[in-house]
Coordinates of C-alpha atoms and ligand atoms in Angstrom, one line a residue:
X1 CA 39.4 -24.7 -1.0
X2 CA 40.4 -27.7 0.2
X3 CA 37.3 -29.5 1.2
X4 CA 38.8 -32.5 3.2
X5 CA 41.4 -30.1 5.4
X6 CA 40.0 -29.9 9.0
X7 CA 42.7 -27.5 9.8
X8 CA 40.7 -24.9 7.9
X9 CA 38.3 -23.2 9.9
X10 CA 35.5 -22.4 7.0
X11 CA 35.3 -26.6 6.4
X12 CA 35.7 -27.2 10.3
X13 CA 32.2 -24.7 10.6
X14 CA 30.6 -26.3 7.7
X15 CA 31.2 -29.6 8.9
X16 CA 29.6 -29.6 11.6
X17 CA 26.2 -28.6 9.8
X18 CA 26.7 -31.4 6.9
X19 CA 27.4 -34.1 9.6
X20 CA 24.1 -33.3 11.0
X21 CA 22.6 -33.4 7.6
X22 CA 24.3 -36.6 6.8
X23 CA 22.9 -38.2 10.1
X24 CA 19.7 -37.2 9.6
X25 CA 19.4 -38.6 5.8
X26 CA 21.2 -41.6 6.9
X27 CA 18.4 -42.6 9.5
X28 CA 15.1 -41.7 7.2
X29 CA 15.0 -38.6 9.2
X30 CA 15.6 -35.6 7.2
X31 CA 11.9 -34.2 5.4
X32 CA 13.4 -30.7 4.6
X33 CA 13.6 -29.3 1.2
X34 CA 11.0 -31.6 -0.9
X35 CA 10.1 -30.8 -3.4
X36 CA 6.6 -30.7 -4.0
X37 CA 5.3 -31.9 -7.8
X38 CA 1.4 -31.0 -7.6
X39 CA -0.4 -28.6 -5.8
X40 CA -3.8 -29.7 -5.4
X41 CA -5.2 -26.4 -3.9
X42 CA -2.8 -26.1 -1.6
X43 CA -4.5 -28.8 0.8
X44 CA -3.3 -31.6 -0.1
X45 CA 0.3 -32.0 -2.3
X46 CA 2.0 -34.7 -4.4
X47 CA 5.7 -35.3 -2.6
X48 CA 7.6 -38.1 -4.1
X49 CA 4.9 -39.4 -6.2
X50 CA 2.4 -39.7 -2.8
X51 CA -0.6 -37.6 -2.0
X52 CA -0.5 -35.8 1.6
X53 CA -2.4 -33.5 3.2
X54 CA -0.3 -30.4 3.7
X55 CA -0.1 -29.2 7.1
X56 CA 3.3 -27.1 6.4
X57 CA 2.2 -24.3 4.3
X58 CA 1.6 -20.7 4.9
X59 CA -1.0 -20.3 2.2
X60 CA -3.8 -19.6 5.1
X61 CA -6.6 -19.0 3.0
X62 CA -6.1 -21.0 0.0
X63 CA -5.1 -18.6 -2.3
X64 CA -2.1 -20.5 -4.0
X65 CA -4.0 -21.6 -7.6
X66 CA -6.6 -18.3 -7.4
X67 CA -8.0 -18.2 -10.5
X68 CA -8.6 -14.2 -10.5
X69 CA -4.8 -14.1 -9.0
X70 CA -3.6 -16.3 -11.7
X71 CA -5.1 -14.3 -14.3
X72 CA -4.0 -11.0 -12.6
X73 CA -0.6 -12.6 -13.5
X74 CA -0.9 -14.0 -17.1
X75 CA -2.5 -10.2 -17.9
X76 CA 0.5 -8.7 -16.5
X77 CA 3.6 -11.0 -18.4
X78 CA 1.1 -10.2 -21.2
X79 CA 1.5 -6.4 -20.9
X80 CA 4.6 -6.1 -19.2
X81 CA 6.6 -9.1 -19.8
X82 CA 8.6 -11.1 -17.1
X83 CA 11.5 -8.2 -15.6
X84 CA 11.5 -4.8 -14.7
X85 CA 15.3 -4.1 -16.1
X86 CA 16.0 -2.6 -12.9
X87 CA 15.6 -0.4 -9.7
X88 CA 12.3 1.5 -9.2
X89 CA 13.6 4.4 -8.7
X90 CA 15.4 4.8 -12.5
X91 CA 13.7 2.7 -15.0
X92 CA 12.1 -0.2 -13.2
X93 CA 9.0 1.4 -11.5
X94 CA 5.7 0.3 -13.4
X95 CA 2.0 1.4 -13.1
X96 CA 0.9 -1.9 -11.3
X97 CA 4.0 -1.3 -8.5
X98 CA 1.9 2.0 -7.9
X99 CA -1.8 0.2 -7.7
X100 CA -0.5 -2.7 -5.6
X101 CA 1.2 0.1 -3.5
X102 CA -2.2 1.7 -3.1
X103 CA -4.1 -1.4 -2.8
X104 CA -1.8 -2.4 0.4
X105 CA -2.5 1.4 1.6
X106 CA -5.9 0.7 1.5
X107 CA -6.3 -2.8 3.0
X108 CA -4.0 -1.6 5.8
X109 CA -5.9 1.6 6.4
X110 CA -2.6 3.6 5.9
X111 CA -2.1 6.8 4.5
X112 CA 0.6 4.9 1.6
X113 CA 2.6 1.8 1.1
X114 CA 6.0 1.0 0.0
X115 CA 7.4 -2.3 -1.6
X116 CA 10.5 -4.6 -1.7
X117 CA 11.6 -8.0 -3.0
X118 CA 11.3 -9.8 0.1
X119 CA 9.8 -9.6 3.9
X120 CA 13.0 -10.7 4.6
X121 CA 14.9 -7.7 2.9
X122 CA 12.0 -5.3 3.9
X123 CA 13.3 -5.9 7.5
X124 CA 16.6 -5.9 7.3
X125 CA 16.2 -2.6 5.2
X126 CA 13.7 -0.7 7.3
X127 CA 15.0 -1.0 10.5
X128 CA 18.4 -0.3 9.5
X129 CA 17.3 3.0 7.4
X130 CA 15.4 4.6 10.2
X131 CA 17.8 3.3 13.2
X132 CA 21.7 4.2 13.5
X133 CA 24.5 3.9 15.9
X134 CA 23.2 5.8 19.5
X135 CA 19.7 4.8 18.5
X136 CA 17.7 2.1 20.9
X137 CA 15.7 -0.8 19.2
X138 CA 14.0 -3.2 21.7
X139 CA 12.9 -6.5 19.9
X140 CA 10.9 -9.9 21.8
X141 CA 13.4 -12.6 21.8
X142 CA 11.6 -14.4 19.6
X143 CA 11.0 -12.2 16.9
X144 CA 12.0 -13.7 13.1
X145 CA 15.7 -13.3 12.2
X146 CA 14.6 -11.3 9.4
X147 CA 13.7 -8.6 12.6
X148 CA 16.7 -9.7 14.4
X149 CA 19.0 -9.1 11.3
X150 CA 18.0 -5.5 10.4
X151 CA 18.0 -4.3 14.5
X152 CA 21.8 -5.8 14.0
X153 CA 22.4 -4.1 10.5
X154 CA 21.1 -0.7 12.6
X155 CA 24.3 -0.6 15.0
X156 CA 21.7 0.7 17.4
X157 CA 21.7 -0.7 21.0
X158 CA 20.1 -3.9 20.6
X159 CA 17.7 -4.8 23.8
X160 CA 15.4 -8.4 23.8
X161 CA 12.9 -8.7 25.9
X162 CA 11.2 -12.2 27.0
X163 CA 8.9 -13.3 25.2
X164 CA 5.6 -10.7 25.1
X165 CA 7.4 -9.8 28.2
X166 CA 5.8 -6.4 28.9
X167 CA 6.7 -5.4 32.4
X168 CA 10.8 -5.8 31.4
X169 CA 9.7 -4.0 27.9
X170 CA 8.8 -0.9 30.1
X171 CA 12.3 -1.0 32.2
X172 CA 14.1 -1.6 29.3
X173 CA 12.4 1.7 27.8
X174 CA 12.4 3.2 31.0
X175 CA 16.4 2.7 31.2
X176 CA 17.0 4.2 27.4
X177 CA 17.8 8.1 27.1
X178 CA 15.2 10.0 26.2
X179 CA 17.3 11.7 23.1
X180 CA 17.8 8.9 21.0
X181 CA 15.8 7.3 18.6
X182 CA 13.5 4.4 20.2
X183 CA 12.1 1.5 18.3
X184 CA 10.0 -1.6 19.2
X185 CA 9.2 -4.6 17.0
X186 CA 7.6 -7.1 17.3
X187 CA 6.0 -10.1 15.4
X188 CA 2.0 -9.9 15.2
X189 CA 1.9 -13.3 15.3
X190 CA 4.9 -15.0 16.4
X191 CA 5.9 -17.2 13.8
X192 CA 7.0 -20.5 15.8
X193 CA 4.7 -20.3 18.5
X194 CA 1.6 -18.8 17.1
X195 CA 0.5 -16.3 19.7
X196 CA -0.6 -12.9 19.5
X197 CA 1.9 -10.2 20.4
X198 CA 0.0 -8.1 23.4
X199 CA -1.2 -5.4 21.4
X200 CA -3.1 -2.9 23.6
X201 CA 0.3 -2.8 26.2
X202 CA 2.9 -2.6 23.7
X203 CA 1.1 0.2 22.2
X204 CA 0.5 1.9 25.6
X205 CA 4.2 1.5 26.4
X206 CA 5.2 2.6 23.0
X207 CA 3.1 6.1 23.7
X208 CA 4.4 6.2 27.1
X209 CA 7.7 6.4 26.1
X210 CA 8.0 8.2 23.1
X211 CA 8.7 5.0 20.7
X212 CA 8.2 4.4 17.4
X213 CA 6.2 0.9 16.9
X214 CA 6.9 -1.5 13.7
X215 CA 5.1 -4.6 14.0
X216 CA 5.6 -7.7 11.4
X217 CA 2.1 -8.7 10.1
X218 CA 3.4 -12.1 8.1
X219 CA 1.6 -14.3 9.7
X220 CA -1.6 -12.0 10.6
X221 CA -2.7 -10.5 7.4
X222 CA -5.8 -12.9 6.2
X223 CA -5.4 -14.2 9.8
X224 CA -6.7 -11.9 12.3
X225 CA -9.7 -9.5 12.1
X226 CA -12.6 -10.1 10.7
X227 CA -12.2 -9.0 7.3
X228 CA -8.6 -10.1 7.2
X229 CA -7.1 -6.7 7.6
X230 CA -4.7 -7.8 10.5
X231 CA -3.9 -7.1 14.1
X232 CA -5.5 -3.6 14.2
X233 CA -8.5 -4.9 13.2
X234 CA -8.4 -7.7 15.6
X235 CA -7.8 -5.7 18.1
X236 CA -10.2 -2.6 16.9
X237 CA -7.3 -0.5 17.5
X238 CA -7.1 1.6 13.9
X239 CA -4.1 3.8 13.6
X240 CA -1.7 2.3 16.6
X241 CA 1.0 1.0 14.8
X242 CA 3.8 3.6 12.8
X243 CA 5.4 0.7 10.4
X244 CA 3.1 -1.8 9.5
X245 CA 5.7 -4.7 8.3
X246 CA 4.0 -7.6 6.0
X247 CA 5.5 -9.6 3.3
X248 CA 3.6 -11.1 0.0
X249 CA 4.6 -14.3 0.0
X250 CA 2.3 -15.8 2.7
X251 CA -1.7 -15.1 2.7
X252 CA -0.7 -13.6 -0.6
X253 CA 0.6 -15.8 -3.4
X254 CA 3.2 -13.9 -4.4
X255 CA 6.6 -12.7 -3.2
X256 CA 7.7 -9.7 -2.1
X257 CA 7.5 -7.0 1.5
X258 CA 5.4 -3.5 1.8
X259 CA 5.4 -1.7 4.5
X260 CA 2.8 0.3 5.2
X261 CA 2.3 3.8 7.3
X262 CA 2.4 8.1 7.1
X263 CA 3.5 9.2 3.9
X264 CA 6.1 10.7 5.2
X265 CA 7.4 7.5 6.0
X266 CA 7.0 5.9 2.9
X267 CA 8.2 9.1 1.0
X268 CA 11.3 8.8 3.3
X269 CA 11.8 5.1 2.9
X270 CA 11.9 5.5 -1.0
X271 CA 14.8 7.9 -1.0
X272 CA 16.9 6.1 2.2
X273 CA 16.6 2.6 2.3
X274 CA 19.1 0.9 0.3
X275 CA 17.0 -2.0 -0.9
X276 CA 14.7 0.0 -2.3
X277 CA 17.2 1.6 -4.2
X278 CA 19.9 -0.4 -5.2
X279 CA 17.8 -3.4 -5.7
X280 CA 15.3 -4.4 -8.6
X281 CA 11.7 -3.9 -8.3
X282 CA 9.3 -6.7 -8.4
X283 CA 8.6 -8.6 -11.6
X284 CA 4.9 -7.4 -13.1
X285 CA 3.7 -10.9 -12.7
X286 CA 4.2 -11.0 -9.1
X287 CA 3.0 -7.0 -8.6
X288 CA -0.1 -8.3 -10.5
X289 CA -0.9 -11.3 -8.1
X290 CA -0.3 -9.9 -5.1
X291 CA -2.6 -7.1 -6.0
X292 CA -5.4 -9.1 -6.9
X293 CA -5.1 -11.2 -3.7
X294 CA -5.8 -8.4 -1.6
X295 CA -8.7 -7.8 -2.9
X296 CA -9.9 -11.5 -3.3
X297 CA -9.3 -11.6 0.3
X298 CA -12.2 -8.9 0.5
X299 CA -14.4 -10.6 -1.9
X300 CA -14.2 -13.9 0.0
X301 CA -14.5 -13.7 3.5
X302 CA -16.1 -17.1 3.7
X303 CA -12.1 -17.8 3.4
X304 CA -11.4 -16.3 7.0
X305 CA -14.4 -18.0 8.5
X306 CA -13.3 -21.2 7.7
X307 CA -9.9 -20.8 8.6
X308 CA -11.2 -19.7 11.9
X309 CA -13.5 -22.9 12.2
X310 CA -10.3 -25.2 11.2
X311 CA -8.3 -23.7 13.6
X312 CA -11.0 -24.4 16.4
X313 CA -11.4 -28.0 15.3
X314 CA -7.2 -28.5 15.1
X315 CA -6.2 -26.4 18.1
X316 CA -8.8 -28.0 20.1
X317 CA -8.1 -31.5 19.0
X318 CA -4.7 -31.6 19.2
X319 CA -5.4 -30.1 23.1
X320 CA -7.8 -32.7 23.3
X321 CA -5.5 -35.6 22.5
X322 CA -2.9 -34.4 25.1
X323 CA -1.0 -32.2 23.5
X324 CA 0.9 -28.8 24.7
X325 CA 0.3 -26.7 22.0
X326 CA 2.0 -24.2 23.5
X327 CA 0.1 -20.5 23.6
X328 CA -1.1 -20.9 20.3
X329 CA -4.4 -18.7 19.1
X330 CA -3.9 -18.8 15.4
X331 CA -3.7 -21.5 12.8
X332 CA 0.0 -22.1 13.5
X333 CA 0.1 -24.7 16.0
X334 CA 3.1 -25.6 17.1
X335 CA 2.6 -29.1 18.6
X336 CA 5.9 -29.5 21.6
X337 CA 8.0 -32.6 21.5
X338 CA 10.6 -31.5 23.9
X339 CA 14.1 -33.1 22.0
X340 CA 15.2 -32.6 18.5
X341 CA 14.7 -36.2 18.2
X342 CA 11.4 -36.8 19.0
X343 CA 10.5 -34.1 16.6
X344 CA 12.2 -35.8 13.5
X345 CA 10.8 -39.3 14.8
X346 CA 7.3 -37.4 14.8
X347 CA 8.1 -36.2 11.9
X348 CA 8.9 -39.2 9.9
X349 CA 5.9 -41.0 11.7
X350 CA 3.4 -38.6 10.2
X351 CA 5.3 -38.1 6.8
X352 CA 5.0 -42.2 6.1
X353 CA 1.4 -41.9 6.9
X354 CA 0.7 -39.1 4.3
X355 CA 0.9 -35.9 6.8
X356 CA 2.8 -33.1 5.4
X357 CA 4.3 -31.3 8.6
X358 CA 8.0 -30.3 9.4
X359 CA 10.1 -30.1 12.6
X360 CA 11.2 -27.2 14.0
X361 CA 14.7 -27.4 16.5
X362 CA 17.3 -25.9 18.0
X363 CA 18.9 -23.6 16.6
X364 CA 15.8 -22.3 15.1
X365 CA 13.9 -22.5 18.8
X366 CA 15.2 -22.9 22.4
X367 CA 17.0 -26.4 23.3
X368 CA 14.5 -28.2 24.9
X369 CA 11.3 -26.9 22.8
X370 CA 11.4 -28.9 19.9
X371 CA 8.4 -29.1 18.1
X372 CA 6.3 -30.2 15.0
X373 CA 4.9 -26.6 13.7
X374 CA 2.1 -27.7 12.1
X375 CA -0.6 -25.2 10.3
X376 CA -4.0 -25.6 9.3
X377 CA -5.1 -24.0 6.2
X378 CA -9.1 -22.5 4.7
X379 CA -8.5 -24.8 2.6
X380 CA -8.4 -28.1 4.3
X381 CA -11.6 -30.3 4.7
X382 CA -13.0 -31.0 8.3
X383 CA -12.3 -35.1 7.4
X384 CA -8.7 -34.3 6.0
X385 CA -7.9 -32.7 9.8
X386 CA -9.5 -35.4 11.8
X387 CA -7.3 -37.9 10.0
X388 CA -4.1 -35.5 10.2
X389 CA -4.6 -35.2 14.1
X390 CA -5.3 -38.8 14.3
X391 CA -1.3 -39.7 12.9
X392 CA 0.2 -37.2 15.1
X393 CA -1.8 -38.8 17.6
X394 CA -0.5 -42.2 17.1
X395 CA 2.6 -40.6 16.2
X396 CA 2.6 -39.4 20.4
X397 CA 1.6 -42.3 21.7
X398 CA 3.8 -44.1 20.1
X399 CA 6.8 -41.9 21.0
X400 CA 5.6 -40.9 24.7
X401 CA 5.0 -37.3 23.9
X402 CA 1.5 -37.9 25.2
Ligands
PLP501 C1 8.3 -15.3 6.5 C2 8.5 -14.2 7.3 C3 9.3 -13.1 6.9 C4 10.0 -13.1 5.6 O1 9.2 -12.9 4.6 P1 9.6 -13.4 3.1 O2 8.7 -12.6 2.2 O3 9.4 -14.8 3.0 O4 11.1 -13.0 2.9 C5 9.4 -12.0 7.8 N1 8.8 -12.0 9.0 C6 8.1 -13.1 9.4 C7 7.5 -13.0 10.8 C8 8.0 -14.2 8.6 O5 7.3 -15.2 9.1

């Protein structure tokens, strides 16, 4: 390829994506991809040889460093080594992919649980095993792409709703033939806006209508309910939701998706879904930690109390200062700057004064809703959040957000 020939259309699309990288690098105003040097519980981080509180992390309860989980992991390289030479269903399937499996069964009050390498492959997967041309998935508009990937992998008809939209949800399923296969999906909590999906509808409309329901729990397991069991709990509805989507690499400190549901299901999804079977199975070190962390998150539910109580204090105060935090519940907060730019100026603002916390822009959200996403962690001190409100404070005075 010819790297510096605008006539060719692959370096005309890339272009315009580097130009905006350039731009943003050449004015101080580009914070993506750091990489981070020390992890000091996950709280606070070392980023170009400076200490800042991390505000940018999904590591919700702290778990990142877990001793118990750490050890999980050393014991399993020790036993197992580092691979798993291939697919689980030939030679790669080992005895702590079956106890993590029934470990996520367990915390997720399903009859089994099946693995993958990724939330992000789990989706694209899942939905595109059970749904095929003919077949009608319905999907909130802002779902995560991993969600908006596998309903276009299906080939089924592809119907958004607005946003926890529920009244066009029932005349979307209301319009769908009733021979086809029906599937809605949705986020549990919605990764950019932190909100809660509106459970006890969907799930009505879902029985109403004869569709099956597959909600994404990355950002609710360790969140919600009061054991840290997810939106079921929260919602003491037990037993409402067929596919219950989660990935490892989150609350958990490891990498990886399960879905969890009937054994039928998860006896289907074994044979049929092609990243389960043409793709390697976790390596024992990861199995290991994720397993562990599930049931540290048991063990410890001092960890979801005091995520709850930081979420209070940062929610509130950010509210408090001015702020639209949008319809946020949970400890993602997305904190609304309105233009791309005022979001990098925010960001760099906060960044020079030892914040941790990213921009999130168009494409990624609406024009027009730019934000900082910022997310408060178990592990962060009440002192360490005053201080990190106080800079994005300053930061929105200084840039007439507030
Ligand atoms: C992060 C995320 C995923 C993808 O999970 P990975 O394990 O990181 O691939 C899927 N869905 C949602 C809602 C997420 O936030």
């Amino acid at each position: 390829m010819d790297i510096n020939n605008q006539d060719d259309v692959l370096v005309h699309r890339m272009q315009a994506m580097l130009e905006r990288v350039a731009m943003l690098k050449e004015h101080d105003l580009y914070f993506y991809n750091q990489p981070v040097s020390e992890l000091r519980g996950g709280a606070r981080v070392v980023v170009n040889g400076r200490d800042m509180g991390m505000y940018a992390s999904y590591s919700y309860l702290g778990l990142v460093g877990h001793s118990r989980i750490n050890k999980a992991a050393q014991d399993a390289v020790a036993k197992y080594g580092t691979g798993t030479h291939g697919v689980r269903t030939l030679a790669g399937s080992l005895k702590i992919h079956d106890e993590l499996e029934e470990t996520i069964s367990e915390f997720k009050k399903a009859e089994a649980a099946i693995t993958y390498s990724s939330g992000y492959v789990t989706n694209l997967t899942v939905i595109s095993t059970l749904l095929g041309r003919g077949d009608y998935v319905f999907s909130d508009k802002i779902n995560h792409a991993s969600i908006v990937d596998g309903c276009m992998m299906s080939g089924a008809k592809f119907r958004r709703f607005r946003h926890n939209d529920m009244a066009q949800l029932e005349r979307m399923l209301a319009e769908a033939p009733s021979d086809v296969g029906k599937l809605v999906v949705a986020d549990s909590v919605f990764s950019m806006d932190g909100d809660i999906i509106d459970f006890p509808k969907v799930v009505e409309l879902c029985k109403k209508y004869n569709a099956w329901l597959m909600i994404d729990e990355a950002h609710s397991v360790g969140v919600l309910g009061k054991t840290g069991r997810g939106i079921e709990e929260h919602f003491d509805m037990y037993g409402s939701i067929d596919i219950k989507m989660g990935t490892l690499s989150k609350t958990i400190p490891s990498v990886g998706g399960y879905v969890a549901g009937k054994k039928e299901l998860i006896t289907y999804l074994r044979h049929a879904s092609r990243a389960y079977i043409f793709s390697a199975a976790l390596p024992p070190a990861q199995a290991a930690a994720a397993n562990e962390a599930f049931k540290v998150i048991l063990d410890e539910p001092w960890r979801i109390d005091k995520l709850n109580a930081n979420t209070q204090q940062f929610l509130g105060g950010l509210k408090a200062r001015g702020f639209d935090t949008m319809l946020s519940e949970t400890a993602i907060v997305p904190v609304l700057c309105v233009e791309d730019n005022t979001a990098f100026a925010m960001t760099q603002y906060a960044q020079h004064h030892d914040v941790f916390v990213l921009p999130v822009v168009s494409p990624a959200v609406a024009v027009g809703l730019a934000r900082l996403r910022a997310t408060v962690l178990a592990a962060h001190e009440p002192d360490e959040i005053e201080y990190a409100m106080d800079i994005i404070g300053e930061a929105g005075k200084a840039l007439g957000v507030i």
